[in-house]
Coordinates of N, CA, C and O in Angstrom, one line a residue:
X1 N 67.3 -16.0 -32.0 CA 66.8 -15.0 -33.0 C 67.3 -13.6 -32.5 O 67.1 -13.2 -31.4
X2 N 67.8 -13.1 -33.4 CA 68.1 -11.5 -33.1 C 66.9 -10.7 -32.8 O 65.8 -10.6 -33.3
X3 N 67.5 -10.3 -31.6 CA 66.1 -9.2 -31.0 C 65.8 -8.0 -32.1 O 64.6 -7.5 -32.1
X4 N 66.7 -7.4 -32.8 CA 66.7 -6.3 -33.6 C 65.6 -6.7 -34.5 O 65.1 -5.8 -35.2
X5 N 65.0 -8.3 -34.6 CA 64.6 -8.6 -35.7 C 62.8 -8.9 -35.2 O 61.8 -9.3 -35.9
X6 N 62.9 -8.5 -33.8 CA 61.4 -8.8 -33.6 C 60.5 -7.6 -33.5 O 60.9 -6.9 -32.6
X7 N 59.6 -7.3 -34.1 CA 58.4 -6.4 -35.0 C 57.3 -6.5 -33.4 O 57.2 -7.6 -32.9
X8 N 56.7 -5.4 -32.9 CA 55.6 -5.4 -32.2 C 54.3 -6.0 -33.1 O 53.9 -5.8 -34.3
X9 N 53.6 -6.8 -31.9 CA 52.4 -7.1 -32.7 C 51.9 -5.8 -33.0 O 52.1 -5.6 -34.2
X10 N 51.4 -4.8 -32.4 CA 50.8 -3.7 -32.9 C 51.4 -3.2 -33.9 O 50.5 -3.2 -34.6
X11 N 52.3 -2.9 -34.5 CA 52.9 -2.7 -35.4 C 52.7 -3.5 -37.2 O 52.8 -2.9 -38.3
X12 N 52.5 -4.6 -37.0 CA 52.3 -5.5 -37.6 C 50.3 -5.3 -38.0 O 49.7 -5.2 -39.1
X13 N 50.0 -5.3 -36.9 CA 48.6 -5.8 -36.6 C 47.5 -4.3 -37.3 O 46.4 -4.4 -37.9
X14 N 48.2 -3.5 -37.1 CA 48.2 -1.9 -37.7 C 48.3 -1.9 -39.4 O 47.5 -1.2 -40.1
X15 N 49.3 -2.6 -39.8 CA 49.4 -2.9 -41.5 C 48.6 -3.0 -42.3 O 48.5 -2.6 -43.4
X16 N 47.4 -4.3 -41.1 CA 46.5 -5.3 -41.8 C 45.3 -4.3 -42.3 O 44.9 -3.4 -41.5
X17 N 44.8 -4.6 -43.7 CA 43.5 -4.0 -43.8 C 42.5 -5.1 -44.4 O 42.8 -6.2 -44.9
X18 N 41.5 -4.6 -44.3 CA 40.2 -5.0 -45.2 C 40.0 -4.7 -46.1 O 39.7 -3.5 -46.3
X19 N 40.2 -5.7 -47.2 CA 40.1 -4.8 -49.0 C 39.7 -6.1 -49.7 O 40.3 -7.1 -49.7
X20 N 38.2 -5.8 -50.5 CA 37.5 -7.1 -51.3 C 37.3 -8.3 -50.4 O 37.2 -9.4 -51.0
X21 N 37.3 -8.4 -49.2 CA 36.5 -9.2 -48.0 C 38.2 -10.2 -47.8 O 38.3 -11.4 -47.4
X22 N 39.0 -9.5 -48.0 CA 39.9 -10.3 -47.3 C 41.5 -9.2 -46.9 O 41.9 -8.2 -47.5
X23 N 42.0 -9.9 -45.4 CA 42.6 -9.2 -45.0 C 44.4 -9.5 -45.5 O 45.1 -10.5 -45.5
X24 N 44.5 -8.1 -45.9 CA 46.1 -8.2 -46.9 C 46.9 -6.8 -46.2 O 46.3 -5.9 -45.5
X25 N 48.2 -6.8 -46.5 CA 49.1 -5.9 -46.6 C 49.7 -5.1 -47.9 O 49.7 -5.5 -49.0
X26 N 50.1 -4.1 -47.2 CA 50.5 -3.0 -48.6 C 51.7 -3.3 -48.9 O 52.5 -3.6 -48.0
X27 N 52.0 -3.4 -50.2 CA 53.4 -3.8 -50.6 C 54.5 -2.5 -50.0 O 55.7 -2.7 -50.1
X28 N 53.9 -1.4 -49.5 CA 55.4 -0.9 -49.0 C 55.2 -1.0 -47.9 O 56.2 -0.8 -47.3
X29 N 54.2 -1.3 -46.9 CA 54.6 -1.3 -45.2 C 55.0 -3.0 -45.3 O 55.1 -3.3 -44.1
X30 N 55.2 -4.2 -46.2 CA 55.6 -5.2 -46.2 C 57.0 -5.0 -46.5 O 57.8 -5.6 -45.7
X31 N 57.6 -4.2 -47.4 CA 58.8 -3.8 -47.6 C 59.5 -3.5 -46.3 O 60.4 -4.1 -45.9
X32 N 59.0 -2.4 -45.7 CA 59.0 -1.3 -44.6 C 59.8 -2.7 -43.3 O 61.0 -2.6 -42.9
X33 N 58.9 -3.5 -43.0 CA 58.9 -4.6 -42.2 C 60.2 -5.5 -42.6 O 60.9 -6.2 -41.8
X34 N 60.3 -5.3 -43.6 CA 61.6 -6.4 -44.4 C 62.4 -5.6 -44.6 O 63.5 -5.7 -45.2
X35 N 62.0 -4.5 -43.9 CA 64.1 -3.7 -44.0 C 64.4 -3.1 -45.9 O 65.5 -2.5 -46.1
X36 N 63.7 -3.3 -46.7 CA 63.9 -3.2 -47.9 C 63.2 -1.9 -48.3 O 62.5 -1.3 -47.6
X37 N 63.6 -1.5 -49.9 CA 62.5 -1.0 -50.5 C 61.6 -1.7 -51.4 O 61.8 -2.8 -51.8
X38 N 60.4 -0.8 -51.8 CA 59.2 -1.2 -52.3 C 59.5 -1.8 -53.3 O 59.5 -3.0 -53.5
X39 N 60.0 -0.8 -54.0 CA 60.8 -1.3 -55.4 C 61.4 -2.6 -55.4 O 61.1 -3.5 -56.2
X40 N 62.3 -2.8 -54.5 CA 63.1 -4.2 -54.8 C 62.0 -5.3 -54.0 O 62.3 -6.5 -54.0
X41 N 61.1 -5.0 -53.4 CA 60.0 -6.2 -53.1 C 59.1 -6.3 -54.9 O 59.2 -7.3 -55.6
X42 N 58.6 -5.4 -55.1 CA 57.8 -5.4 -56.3 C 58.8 -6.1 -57.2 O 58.3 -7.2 -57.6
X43 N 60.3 -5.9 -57.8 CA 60.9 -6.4 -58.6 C 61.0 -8.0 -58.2 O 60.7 -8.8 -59.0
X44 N 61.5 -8.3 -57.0 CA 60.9 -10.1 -57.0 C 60.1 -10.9 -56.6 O 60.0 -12.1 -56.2
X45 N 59.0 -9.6 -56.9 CA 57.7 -10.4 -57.0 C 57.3 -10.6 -58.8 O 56.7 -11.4 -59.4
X46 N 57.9 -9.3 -59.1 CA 57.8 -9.8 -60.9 C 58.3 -10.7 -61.2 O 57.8 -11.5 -62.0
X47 N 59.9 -10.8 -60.6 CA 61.0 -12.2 -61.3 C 60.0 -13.7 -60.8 O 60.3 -14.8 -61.4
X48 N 58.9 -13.6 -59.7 CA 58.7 -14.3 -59.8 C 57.0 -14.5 -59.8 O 56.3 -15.1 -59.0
X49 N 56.6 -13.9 -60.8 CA 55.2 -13.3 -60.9 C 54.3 -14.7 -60.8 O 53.3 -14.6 -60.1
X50 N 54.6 -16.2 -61.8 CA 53.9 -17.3 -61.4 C 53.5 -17.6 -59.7 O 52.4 -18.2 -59.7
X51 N 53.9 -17.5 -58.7 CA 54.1 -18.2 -57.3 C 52.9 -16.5 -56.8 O 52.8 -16.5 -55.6
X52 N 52.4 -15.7 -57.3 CA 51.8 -14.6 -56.8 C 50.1 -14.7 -57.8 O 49.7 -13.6 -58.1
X53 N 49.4 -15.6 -58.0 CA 48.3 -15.4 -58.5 C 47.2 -14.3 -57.7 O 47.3 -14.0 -56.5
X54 N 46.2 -13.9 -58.6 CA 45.3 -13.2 -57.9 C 44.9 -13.3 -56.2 O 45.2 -12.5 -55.4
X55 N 44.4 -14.5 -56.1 CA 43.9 -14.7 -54.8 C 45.7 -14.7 -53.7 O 46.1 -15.4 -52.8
X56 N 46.0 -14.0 -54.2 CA 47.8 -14.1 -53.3 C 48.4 -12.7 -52.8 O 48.8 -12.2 -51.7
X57 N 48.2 -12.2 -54.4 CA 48.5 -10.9 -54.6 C 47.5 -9.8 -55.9 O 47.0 -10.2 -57.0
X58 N 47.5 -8.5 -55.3 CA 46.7 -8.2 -56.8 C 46.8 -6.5 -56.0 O 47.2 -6.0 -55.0
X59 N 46.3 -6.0 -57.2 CA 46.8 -4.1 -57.4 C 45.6 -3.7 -57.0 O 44.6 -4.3 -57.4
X60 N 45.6 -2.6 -56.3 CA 44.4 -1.7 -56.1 C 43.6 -1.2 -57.1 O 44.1 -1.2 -58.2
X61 N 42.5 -0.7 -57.0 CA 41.8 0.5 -57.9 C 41.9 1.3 -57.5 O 42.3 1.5 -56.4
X62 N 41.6 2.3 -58.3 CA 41.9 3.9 -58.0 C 40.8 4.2 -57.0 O 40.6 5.3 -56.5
X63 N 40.2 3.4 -56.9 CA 38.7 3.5 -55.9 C 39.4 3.2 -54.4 O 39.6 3.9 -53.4
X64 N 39.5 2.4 -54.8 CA 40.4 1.5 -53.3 C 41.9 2.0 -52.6 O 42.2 1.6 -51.5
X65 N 42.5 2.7 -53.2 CA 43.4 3.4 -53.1 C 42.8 4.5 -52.4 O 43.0 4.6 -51.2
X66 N 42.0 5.3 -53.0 CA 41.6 6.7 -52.7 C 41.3 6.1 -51.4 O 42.1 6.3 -50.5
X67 N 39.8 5.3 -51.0 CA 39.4 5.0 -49.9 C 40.4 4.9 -49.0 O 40.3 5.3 -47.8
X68 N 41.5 4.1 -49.3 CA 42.3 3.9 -47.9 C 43.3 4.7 -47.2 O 43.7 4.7 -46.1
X69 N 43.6 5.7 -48.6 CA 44.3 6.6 -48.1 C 43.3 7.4 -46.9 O 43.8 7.9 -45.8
X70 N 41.8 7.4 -47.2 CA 41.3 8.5 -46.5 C 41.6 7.9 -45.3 O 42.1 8.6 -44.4
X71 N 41.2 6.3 -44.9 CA 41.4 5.7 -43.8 C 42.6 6.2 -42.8 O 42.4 6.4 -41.6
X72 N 44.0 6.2 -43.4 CA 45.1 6.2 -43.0 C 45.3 7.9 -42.9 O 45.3 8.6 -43.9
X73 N 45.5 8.2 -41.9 CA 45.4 9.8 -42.0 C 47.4 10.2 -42.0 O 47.8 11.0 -41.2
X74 N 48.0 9.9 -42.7 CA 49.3 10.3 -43.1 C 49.3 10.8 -44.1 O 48.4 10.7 -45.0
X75 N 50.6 11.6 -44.2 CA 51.3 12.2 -45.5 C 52.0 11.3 -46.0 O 52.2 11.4 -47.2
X76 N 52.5 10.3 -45.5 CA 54.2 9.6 -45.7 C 53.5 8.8 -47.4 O 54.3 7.9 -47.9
X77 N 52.4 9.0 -48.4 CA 52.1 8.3 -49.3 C 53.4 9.0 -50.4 O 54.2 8.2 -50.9
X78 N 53.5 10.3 -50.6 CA 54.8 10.8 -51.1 C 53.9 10.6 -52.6 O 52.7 10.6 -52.8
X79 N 54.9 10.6 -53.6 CA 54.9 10.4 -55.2 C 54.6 8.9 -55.7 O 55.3 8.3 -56.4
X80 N 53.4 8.4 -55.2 CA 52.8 7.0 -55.5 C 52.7 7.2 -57.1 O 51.7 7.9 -57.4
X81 N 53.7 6.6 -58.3 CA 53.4 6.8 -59.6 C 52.3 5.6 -59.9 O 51.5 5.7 -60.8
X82 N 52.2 4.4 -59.1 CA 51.8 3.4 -59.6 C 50.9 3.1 -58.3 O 51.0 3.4 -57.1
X83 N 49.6 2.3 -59.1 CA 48.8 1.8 -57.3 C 49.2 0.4 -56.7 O 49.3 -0.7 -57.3
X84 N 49.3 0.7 -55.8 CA 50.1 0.2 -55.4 C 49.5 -1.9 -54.8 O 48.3 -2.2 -54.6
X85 N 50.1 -2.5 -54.7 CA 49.8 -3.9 -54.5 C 49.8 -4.3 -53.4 O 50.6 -3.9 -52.5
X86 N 48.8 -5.3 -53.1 CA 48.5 -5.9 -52.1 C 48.6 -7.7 -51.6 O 48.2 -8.4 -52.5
X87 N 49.0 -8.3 -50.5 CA 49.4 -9.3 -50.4 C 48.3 -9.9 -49.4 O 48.2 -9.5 -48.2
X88 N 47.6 -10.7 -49.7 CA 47.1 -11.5 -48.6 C 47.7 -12.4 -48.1 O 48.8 -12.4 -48.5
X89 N 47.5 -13.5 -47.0 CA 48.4 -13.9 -46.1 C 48.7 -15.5 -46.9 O 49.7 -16.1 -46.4
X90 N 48.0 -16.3 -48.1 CA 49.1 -16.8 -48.9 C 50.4 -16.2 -49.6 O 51.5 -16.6 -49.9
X91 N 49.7 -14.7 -49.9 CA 50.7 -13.9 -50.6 C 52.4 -13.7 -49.7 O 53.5 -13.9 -50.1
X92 N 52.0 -13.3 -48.7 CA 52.7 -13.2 -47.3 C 53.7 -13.7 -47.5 O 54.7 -13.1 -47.7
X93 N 53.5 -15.3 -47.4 CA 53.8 -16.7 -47.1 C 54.4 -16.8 -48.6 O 55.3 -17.7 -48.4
X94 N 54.4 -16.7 -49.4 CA 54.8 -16.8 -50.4 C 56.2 -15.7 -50.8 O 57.1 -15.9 -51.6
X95 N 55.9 -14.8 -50.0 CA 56.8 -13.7 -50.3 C 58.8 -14.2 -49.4 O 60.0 -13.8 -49.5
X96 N 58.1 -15.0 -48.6 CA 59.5 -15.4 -47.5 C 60.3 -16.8 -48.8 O 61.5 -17.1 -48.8
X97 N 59.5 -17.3 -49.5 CA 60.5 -18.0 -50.4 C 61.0 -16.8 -51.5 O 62.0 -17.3 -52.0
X98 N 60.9 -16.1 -51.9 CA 61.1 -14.6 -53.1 C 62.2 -13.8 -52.5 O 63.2 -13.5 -53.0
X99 N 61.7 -13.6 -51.1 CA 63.1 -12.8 -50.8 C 63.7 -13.8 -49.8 O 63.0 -14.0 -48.8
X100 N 64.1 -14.0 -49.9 CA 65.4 -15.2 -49.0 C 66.5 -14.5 -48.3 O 67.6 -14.4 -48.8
X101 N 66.0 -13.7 -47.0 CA 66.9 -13.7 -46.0 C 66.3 -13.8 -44.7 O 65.3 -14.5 -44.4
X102 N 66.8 -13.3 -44.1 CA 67.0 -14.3 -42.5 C 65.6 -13.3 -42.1 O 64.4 -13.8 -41.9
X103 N 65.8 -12.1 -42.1 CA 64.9 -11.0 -41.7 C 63.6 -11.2 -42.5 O 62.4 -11.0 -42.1
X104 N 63.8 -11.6 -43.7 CA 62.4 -12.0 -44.5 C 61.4 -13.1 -43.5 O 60.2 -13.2 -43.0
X105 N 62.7 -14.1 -43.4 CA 61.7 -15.2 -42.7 C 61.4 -15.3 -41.3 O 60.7 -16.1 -40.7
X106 N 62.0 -14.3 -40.6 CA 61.9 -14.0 -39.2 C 60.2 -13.2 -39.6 O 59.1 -13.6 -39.2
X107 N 60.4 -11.9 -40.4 CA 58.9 -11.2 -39.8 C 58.1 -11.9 -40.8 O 56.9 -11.6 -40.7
X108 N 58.3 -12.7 -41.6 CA 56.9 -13.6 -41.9 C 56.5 -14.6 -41.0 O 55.3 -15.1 -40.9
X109 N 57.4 -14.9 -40.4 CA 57.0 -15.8 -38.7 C 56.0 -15.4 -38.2 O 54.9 -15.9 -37.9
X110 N 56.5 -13.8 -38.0 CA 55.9 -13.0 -37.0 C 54.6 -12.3 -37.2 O 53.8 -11.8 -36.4
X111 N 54.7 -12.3 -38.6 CA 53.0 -11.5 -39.7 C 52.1 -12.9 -39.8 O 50.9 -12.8 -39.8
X112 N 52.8 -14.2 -39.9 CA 51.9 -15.2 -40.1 C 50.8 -15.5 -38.2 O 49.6 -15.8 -37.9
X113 N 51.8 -15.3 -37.6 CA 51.4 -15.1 -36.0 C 50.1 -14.3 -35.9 O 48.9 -14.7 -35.6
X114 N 50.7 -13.0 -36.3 CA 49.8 -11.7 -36.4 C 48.0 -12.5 -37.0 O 46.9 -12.5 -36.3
X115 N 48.3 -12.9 -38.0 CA 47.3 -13.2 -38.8 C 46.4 -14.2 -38.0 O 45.2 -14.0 -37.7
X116 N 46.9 -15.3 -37.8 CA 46.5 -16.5 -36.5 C 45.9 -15.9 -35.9 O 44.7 -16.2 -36.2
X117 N 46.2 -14.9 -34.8 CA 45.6 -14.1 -33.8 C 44.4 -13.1 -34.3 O 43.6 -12.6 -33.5
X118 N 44.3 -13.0 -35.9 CA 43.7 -12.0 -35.5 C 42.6 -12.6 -36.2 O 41.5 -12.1 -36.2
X119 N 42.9 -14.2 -37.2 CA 41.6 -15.5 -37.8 C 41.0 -15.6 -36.0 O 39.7 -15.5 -35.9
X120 N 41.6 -15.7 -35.1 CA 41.0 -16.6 -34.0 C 39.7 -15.2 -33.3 O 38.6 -15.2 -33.0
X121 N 40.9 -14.2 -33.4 CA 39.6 -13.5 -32.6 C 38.4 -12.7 -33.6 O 37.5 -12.3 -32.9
X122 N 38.2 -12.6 -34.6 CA 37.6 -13.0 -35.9 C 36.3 -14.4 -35.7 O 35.1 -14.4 -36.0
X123 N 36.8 -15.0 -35.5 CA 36.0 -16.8 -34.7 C 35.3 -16.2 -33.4 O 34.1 -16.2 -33.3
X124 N 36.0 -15.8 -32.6 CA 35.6 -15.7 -30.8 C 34.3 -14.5 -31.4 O 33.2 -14.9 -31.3
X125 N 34.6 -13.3 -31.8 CA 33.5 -12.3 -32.3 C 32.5 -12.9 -33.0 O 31.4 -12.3 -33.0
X126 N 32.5 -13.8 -33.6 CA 31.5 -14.2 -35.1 C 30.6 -15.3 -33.6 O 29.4 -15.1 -33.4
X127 N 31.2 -16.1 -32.9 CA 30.5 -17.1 -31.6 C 29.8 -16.2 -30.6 O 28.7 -16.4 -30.1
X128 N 30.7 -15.1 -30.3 CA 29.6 -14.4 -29.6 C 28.7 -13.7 -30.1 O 27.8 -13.3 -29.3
X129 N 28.7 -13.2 -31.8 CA 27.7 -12.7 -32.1 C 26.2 -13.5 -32.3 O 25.1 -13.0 -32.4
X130 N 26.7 -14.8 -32.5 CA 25.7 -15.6 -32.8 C 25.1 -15.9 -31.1 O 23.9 -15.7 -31.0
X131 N 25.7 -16.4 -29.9 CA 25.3 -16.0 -28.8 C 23.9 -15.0 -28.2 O 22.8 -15.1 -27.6
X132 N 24.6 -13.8 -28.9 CA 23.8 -12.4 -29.1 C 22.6 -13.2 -29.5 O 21.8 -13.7 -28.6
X133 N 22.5 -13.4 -30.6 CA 21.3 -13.9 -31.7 C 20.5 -14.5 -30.6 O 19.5 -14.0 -30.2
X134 N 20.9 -15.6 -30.1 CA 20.2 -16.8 -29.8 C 19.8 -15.7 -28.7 O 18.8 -15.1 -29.2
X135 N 20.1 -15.1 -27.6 CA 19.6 -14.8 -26.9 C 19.0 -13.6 -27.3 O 18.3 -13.2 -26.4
X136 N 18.9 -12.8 -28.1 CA 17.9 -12.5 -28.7 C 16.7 -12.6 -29.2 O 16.0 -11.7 -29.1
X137 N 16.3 -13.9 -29.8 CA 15.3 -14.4 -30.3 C 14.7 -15.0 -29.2 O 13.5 -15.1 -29.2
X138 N 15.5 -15.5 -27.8 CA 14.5 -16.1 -26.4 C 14.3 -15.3 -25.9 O 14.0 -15.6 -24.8
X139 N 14.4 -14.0 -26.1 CA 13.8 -12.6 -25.4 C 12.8 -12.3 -26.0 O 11.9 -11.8 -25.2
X140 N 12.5 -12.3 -27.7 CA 11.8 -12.2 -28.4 C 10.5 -13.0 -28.2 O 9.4 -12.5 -28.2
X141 N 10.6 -14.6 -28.0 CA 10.0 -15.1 -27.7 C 9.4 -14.9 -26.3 O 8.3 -14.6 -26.3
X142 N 10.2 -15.1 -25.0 CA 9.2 -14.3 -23.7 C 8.6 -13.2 -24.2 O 7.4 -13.1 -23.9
X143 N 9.2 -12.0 -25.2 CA 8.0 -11.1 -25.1 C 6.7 -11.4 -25.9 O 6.0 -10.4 -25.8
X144 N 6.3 -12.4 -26.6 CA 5.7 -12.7 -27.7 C 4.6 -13.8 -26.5 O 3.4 -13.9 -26.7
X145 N 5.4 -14.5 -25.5 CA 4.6 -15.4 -24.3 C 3.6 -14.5 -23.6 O 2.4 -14.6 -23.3
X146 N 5.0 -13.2 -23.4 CA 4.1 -12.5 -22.6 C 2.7 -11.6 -22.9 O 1.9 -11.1 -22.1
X147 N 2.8 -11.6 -24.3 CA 2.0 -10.6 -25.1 C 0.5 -11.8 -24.9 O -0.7 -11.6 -24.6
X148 N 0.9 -12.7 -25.2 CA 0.1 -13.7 -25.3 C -1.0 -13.9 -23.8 O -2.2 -13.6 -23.8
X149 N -0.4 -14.4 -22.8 CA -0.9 -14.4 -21.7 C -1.5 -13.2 -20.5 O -1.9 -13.4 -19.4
X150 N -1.3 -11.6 -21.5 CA -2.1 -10.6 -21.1 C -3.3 -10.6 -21.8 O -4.4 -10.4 -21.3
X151 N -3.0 -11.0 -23.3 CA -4.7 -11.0 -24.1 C -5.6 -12.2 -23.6 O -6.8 -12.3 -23.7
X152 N -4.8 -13.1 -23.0 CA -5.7 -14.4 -22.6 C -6.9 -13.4 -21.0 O -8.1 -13.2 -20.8
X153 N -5.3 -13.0 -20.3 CA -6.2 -12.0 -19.3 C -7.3 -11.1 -19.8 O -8.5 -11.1 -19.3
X154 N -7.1 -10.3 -20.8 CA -8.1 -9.1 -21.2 C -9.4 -10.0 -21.5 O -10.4 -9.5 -21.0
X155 N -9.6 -11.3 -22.3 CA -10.3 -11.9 -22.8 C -11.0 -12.7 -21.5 O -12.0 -13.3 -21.8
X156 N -10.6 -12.8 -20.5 CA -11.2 -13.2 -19.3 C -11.9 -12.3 -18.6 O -12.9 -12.7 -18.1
X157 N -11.4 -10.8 -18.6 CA -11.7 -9.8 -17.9 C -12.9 -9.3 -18.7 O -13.8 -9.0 -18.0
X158 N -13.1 -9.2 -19.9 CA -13.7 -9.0 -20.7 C -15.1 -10.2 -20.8 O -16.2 -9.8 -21.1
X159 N -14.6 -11.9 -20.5 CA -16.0 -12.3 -19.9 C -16.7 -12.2 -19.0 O -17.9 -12.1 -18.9
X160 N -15.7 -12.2 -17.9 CA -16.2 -11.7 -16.7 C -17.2 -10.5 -16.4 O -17.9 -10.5 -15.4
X161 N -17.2 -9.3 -17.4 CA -17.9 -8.3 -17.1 C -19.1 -8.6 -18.1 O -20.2 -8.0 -18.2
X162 N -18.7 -9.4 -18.4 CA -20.1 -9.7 -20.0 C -21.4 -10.5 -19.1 O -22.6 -10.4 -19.1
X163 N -20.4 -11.4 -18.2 CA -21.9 -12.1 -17.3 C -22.5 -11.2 -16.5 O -22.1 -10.3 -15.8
X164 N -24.0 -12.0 -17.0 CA -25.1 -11.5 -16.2 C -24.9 -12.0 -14.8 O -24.5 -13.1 -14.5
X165 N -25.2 -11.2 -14.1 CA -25.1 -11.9 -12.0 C -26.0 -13.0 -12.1 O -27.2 -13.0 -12.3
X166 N -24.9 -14.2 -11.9 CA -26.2 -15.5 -11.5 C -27.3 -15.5 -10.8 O -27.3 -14.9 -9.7
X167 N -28.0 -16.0 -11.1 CA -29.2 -16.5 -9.6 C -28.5 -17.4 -9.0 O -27.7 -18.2 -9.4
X168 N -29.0 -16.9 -7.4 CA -28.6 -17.4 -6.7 C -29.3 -18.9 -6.2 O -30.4 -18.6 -5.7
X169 N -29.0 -20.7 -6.1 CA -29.6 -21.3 -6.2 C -29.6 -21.8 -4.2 O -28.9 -21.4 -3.2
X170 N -30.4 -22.4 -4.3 CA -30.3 -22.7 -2.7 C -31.5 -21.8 -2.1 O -32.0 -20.9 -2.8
X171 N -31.9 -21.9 -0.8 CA -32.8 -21.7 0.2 C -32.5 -20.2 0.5 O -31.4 -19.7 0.6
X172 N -33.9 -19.5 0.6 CA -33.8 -18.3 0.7 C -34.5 -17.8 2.0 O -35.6 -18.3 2.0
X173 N -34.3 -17.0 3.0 CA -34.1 -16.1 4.0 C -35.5 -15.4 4.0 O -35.8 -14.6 4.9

């Protein structure tokens, strides 16, 4: 593989956003990655608009747009006439048969990788949050034991002082 052709994970991993509960790329930092422009990514994704359904690919709102720009603190957005489109990682994967060159299928190697890595630690966060949980609620529970076994004491201490002093039985002096 040509080294000219390999992408930092950070680079890649930086692209990815959060948009409608699933994680996609912007059709020009996918361009950007592919050595192309926007335009001629957008153009064969039209020629081949069947192989790009919703759940693949799909356009911003002007809502979603606004927000992300705020996210991304650059200028480089320039003269955006159109909002611009987004690819989730079928979309991705779908885009390396559309544009057919070597560089296409080299950094979708490399963005499919990205994505792997970043499903898995995604998994490893979600196991230890649940971790958290569990030990959470057996903390919850000792303090709930412990609450318990001071009112058993108050309720002892509290008969204790309620008795009258016994008589004393047995032989007396």
């Amino acid at each position: 593989m040509d080294s000219k052709l390999i992408l930092s994970e950070e680079t890649i991993s930086n692209n990815i956003y959060y948009i409608r509960n699933q994680k996609v790329m912007l059709d020009r930092d996918l361009a950007s990655l592919y050595g192309i422009e926007t335009k001629v990514l957008n153009q064969a994704v039209k020629r081949n608009i069947s192989r790009f359904p919703e759940d693949f690919m799909f356009q911003l709102t002007e809502t979603e747009f606004q927000n992300l720009k705020s996210q991304i603190v650059t200028s480089s957005w320039g003269g955006t006439r159109k909002l611009p489109s987004v690819f989730t990682e079928h979309g991705i994967l779908m885009l390396s048969s559309v544009l057919n060159s070597e560089k296409a299928i080299q950094t979708n190697i490399q963005i499919m990788r990205i994505f792997a890595k970043v499903r898995q630690m995604l998994l490893d966060t979600t196991e230890i949050k649940l971790d958290i949980v569990q030990i959470q609620k057996k903390l919850e529970n000792q303090g709930k034991n412990i609450e318990l076994v001071f009112s058993y004491l108050d309720e002892l201490t509290n008969k204790k002082e309620e008795q009258k002093p016994r008589t004393k039985i047995g032989y007396k002096k």
